[in-house]
CSV table of C-alpha atoms (C1' of nucleotides) and ligand atoms in Angstrom, one decimal:
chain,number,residue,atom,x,y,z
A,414,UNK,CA,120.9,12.8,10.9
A,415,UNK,CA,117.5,11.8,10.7
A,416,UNK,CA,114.9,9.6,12.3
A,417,UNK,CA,111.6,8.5,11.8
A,418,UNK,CA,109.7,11.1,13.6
A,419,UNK,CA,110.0,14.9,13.8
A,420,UNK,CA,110.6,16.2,17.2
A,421,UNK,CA,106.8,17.5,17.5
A,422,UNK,CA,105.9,14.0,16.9
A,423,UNK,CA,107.8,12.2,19.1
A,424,UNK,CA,107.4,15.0,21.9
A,425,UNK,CA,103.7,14.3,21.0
A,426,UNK,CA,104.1,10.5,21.8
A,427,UNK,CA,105.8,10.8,24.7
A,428,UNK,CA,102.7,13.5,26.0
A,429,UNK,CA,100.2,11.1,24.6
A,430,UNK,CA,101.5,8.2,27.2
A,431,UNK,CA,101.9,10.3,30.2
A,432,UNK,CA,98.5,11.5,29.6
A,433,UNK,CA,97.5,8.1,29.3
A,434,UNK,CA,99.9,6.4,32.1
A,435,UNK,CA,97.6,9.3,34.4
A,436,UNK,CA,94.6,7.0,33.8
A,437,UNK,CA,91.6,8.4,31.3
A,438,UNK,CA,90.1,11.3,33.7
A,439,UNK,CA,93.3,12.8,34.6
A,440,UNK,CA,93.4,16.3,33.5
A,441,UNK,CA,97.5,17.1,33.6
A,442,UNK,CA,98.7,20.5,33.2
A,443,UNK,CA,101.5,21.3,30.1
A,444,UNK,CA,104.1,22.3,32.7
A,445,UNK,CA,104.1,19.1,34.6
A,446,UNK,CA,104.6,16.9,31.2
A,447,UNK,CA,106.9,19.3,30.1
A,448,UNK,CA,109.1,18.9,33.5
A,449,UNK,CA,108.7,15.3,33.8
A,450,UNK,CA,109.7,14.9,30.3
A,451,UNK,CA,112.2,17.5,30.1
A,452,UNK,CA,110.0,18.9,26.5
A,453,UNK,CA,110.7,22.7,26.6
A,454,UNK,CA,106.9,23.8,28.1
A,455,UNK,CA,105.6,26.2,25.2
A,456,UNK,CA,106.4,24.0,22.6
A,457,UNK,CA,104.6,20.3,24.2
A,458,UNK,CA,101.7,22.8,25.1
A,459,UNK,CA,101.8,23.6,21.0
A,460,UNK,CA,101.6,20.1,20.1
A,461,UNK,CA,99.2,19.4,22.5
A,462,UNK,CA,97.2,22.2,21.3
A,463,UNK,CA,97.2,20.5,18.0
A,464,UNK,CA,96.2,17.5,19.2
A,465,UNK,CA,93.2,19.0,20.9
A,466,UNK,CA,92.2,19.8,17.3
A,467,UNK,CA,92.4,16.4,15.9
A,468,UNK,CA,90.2,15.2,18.8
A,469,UNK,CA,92.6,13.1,20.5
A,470,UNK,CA,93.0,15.2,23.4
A,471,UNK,CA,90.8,17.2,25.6
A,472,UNK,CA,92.1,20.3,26.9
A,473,UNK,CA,90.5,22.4,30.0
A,474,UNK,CA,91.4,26.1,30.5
A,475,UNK,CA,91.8,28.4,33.4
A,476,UNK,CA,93.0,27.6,36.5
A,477,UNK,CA,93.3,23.8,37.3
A,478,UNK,CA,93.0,22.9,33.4
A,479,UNK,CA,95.0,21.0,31.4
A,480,UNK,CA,94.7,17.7,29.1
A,481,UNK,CA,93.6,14.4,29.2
A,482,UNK,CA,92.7,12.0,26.7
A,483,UNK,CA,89.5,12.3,24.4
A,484,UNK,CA,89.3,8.8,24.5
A,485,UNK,CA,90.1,5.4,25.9
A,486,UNK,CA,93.3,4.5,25.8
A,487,UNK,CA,92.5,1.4,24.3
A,488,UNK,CA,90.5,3.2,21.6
A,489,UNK,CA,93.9,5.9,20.8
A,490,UNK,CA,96.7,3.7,18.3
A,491,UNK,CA,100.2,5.4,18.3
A,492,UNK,CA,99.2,5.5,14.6
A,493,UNK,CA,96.5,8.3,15.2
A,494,UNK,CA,99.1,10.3,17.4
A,495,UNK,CA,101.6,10.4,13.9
A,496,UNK,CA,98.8,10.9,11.6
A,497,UNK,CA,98.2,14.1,13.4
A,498,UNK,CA,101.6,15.1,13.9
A,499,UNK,CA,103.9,14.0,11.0
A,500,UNK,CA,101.3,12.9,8.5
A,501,UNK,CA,101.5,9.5,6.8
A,502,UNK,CA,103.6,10.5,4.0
A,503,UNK,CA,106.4,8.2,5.1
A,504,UNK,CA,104.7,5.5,4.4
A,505,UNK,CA,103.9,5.9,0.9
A,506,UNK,CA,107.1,8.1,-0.2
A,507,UNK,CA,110.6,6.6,-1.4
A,508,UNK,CA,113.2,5.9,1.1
A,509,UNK,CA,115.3,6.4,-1.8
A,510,UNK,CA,114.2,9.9,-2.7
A,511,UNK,CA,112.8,8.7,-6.2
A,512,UNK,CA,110.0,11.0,-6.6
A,513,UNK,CA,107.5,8.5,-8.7
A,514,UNK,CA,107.0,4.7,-7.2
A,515,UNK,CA,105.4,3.1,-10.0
A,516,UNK,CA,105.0,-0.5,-9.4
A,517,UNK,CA,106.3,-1.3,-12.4
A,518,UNK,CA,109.4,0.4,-12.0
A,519,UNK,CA,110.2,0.6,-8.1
A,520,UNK,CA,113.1,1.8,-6.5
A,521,UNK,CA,116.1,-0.5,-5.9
A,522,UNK,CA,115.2,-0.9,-2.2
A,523,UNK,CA,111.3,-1.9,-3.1
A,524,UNK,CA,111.1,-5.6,-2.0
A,525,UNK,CA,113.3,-5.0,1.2
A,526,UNK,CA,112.4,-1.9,2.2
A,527,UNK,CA,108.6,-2.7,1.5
A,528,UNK,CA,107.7,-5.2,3.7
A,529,UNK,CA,110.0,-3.1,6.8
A,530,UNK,CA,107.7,-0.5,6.3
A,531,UNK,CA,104.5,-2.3,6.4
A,532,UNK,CA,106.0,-3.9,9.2
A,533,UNK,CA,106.6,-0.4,11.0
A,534,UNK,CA,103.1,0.5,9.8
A,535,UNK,CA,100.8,-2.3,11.2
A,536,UNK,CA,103.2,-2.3,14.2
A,537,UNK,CA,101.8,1.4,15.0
A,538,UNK,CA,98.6,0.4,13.8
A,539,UNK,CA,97.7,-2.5,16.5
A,540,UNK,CA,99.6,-0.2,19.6
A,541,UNK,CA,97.3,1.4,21.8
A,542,UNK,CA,97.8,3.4,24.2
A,543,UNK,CA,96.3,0.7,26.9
A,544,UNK,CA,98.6,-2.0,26.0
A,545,UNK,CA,102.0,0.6,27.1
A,546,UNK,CA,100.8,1.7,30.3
A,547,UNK,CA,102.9,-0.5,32.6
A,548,UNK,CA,105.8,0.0,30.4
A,549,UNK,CA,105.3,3.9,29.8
A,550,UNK,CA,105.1,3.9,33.8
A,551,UNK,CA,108.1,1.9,33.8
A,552,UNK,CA,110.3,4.4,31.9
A,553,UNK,CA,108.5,7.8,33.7
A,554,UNK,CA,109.4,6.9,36.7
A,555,UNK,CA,113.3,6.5,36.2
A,556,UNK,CA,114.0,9.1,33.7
A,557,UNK,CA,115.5,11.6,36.0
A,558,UNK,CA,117.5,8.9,38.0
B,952,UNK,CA,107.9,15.0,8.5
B,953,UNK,CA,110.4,13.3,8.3
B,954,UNK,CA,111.8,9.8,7.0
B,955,UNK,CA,114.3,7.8,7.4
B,956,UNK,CA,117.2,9.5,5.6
B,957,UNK,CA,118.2,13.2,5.2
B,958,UNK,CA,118.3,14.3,1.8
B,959,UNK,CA,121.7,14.1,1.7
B,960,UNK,CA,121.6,10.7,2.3
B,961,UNK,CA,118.4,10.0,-0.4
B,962,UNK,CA,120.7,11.9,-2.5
B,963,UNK,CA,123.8,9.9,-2.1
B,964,UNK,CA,122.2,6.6,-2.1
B,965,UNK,CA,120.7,7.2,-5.5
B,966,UNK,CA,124.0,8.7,-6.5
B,967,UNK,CA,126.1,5.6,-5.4
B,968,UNK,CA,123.4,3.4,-7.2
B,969,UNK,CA,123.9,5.4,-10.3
B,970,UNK,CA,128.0,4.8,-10.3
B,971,UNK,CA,127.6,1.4,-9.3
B,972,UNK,CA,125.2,1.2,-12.4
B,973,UNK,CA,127.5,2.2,-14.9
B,974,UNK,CA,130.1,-0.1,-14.2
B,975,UNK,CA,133.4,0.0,-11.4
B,976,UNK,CA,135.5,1.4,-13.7
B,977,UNK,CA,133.5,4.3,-15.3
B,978,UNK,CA,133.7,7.5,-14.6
B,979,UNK,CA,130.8,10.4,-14.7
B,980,UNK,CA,130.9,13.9,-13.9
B,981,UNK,CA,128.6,15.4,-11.2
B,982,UNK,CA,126.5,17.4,-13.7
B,983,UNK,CA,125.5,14.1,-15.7
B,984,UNK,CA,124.2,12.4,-12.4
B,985,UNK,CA,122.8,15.7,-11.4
B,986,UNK,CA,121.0,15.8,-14.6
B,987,UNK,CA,119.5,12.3,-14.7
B,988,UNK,CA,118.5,12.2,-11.1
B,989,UNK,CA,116.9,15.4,-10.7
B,990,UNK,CA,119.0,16.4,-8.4
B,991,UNK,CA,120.5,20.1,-8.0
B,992,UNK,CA,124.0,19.6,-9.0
B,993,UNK,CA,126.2,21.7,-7.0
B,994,UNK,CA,124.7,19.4,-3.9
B,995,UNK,CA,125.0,16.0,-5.4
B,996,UNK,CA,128.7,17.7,-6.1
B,997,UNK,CA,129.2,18.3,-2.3
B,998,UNK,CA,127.2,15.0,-1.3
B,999,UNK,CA,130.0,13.7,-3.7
B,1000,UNK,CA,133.0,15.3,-2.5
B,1001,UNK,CA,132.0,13.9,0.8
B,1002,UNK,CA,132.0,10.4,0.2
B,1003,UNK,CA,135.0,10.4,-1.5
B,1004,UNK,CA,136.6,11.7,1.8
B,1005,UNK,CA,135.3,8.3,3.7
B,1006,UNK,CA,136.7,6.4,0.8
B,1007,UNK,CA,133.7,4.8,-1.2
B,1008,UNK,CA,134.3,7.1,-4.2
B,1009,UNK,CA,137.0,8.0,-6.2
B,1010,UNK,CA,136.8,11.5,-8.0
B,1011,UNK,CA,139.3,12.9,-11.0
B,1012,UNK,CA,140.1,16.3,-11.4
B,1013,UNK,CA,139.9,18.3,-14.4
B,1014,UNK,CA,138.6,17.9,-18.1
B,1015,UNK,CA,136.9,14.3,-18.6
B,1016,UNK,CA,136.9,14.1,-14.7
B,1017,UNK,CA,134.1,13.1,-12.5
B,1018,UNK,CA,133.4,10.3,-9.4
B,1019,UNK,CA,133.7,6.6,-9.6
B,1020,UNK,CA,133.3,3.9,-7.1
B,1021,UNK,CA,136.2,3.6,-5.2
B,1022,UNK,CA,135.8,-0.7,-4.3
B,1023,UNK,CA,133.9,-3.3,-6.2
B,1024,UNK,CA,130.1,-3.4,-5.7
B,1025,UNK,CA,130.0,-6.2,-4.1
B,1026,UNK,CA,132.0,-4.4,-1.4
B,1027,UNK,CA,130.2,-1.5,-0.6
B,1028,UNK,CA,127.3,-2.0,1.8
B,1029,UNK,CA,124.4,0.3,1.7
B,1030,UNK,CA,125.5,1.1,5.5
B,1031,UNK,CA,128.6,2.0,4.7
B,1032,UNK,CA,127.0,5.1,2.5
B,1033,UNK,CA,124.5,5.9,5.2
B,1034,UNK,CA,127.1,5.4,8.0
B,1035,UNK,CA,128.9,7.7,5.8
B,1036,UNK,CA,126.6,10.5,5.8
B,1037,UNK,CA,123.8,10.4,8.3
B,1038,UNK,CA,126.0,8.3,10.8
B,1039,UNK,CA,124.6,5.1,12.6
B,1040,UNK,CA,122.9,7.3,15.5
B,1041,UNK,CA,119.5,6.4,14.5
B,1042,UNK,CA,120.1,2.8,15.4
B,1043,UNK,CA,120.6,3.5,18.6
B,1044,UNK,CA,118.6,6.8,19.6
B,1045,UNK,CA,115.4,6.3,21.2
B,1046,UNK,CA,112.8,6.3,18.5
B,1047,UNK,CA,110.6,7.9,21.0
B,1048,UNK,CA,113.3,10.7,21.8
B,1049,UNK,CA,113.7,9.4,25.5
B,1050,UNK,CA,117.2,10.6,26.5
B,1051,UNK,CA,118.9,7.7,27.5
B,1052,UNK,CA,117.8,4.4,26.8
B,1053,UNK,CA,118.9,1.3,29.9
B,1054,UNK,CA,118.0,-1.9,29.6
B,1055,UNK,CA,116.3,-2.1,32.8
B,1056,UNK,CA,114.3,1.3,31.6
B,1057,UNK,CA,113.9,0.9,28.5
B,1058,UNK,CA,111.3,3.0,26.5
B,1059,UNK,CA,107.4,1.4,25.7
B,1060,UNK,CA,108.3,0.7,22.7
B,1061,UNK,CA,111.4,-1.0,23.1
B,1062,UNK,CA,110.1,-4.4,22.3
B,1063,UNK,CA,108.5,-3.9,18.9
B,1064,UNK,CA,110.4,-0.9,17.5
B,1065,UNK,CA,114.1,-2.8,18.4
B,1066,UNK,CA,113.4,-5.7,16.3
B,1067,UNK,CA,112.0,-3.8,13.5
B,1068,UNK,CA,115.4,-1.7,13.7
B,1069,UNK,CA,117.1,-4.5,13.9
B,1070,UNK,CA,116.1,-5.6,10.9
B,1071,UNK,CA,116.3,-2.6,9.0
B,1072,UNK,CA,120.1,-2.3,9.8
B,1073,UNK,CA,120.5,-5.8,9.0
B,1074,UNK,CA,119.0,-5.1,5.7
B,1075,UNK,CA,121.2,-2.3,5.0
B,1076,UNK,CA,124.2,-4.0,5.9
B,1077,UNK,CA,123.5,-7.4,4.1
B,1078,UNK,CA,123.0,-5.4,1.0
B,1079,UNK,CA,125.1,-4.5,-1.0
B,1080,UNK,CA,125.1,-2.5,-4.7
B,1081,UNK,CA,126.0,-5.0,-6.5
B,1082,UNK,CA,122.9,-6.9,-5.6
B,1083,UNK,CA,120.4,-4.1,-7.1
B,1084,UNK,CA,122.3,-3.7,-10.2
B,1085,UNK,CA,119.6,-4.4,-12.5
B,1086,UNK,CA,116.8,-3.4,-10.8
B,1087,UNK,CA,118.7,0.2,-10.4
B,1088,UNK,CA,119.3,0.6,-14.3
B,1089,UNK,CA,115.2,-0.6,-14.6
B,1090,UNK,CA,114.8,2.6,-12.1
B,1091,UNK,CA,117.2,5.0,-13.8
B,1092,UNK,CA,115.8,3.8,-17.2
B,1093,UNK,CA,112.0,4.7,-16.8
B,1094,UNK,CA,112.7,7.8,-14.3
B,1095,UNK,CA,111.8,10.6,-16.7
B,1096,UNK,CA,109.8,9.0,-19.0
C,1409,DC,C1',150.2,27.2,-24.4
C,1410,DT,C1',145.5,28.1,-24.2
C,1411,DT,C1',140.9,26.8,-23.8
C,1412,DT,C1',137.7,24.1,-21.6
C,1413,DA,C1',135.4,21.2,-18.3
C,1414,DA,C1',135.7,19.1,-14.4
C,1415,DT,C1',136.6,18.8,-8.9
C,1416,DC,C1',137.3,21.3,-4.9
C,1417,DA,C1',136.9,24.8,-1.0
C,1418,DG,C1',134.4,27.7,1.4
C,1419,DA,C1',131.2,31.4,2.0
C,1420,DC,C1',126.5,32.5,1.4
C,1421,DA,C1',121.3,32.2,1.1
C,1422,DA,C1',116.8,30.2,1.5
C,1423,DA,C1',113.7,27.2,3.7
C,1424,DA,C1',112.1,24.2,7.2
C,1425,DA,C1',112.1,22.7,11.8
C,1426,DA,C1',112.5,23.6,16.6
C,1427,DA,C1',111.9,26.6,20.3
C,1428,DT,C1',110.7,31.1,22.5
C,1429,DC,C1',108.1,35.1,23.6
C,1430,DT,C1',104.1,38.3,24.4
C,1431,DG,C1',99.9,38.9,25.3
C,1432,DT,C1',94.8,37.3,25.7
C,1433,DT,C1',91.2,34.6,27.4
C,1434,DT,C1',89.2,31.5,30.7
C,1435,DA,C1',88.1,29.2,34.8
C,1436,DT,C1',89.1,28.1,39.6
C,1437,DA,C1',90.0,29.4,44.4
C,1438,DG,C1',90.2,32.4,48.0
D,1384,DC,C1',85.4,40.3,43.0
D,1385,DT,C1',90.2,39.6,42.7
D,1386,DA,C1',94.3,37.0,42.2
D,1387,DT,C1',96.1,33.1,40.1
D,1388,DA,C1',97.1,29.5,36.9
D,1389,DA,C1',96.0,27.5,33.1
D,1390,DA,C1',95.1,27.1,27.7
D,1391,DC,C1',95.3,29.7,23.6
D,1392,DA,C1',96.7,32.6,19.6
D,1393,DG,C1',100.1,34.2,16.9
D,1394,DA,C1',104.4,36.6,16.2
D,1395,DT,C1',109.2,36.1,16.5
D,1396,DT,C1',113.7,34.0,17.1
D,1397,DT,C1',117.1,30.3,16.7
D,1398,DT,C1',119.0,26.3,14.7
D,1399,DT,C1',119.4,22.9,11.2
D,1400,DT,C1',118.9,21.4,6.8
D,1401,DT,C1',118.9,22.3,2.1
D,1402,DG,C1',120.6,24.5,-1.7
D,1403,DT,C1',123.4,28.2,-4.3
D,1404,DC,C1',127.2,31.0,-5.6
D,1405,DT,C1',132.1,32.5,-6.4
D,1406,DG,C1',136.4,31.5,-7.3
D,1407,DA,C1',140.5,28.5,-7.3
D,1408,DT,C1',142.8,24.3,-8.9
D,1409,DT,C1',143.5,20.6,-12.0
D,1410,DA,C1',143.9,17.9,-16.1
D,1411,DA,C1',142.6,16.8,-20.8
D,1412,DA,C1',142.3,18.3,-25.7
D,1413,DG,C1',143.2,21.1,-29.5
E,138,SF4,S1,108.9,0.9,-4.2
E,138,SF4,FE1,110.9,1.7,-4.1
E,138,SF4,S2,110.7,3.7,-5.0
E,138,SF4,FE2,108.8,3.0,-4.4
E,138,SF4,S3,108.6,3.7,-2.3
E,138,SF4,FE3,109.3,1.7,-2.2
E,138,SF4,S4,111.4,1.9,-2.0
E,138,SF4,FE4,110.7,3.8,-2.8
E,139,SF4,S1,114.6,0.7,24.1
E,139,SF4,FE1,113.0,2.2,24.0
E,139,SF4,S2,114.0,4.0,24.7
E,139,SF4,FE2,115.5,2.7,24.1
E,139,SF4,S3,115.8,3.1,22.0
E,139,SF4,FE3,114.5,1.4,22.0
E,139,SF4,S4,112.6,2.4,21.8
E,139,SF4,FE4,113.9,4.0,22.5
DNA sequence: CTTTAATCAGACAAAAAAATCTGTTTATAG
DNA sequence: CTATAAACAGATTTTTTTGTCTGATTAAAG
């Protein structure tokens, strides 16, 4: 089975609003996000890694480093966060498979299926990372209950 | 990345489509839809094999045998074939990859990802192939040209 | 009855995704 | 200055998904 996001990316999300839920200074080591999210530690320290690269995330070595946020949380939309990870392909690929999507001659699913996915899109779009705090605090703080 | 369905399940919509297509009664070998799909036969033949376990699809053996749909069109939901191969779990996994999803905790995206699932699997079960006759044969028509 | 063309069963192989390991560099704290 | 704890780099392993191969069975057609 499959779901919208690869591991990586959804490991990357769930990071993304710890780091954010910590408040915009914060620096948070990749062992505590991978305990409190129960992400094996090498592989959220990968992604995170990757994120430093696409200038979403600040990372500070040596002792007492970690990550934080490049920017405001407000500023960060769950949309940048997939763009890094899993790319935008699946927004302008076939659900279907069909490898061409010529408007003239669109898949089956086309009409339907379109307007769920630009649904999906400008959902991810107008998120930001601000606007989940309390909620993303909400769900941190009872996962291991 | 990632999209919605496995391949499997790309494959056997697109394969369904194709019988439905045709016509209720007609049969066609797994090397014809293989050929006018793209698809790599001996897997479309598996993919195949499969669904006529769950009962959508009807095969015959042996010379001038091949699969055909196993109801009428208008009975076969576009769920059934994804329920069928990819099972229903990503309707009600966390799309964040949280582990357990309670009502009380739910994830931060609860709220706008639910009801854009909701409607997605409402989609796929209000549909069904006889409904995208037409606009599967303009599909199937124009695929190679 | 024999040839042929198909499903079917199940092992196998290749590729991609997920996860782990090993070691290096870097900065803090004592 | 040394010990420690972190990111970082990159190789390696494991698991899952995707795809292929071999042979057996079945049924139609000549
Ligand atoms: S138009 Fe149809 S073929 Fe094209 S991407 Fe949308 S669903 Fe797929
Ligand atoms: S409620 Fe949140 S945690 Fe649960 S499935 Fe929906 S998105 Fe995921």
């Amino acid at each position: 089975m499959t779901v919208i996001f690869s591991k990586k990316c959804e490991y990357g999300l769930q990071a993304v609003l710890y780091l954010s839920a910590k408040g915009i200074g914060e620096i948070v080591s990749a062992d505590e996000i991978a305990k409190k999210l129960n992400i094996p530690k090498e592989f959220v320290s990968k992604i995170l890694q990757s994120l430093t690269e696409s200038g979403l995330v600040n990372s500070k070595k040596g002792k007492a480093g970690g990550f934080s946020l490049a920017k405001e949380p407000s500023k960060i939309r769950l949309i940048d966060i997939v763009a890094a990870i899993d790319g935008l392909g699946m927004f302008n690929t076939c659900v279907l498979g069909f490898p061409s999507c010529s408007p003239d001659h669109p898949c089956p699913l086309h009409e339907k299926w379109g307007s769920l996915r630009s649904s999906t899109y400008n959902m991810l779009t107008e998120q930001t990372l601000d606007e989940l705090k309390e909620k993303t605090l909400n769900k941190i703080a009872h996962l291991e209950a």
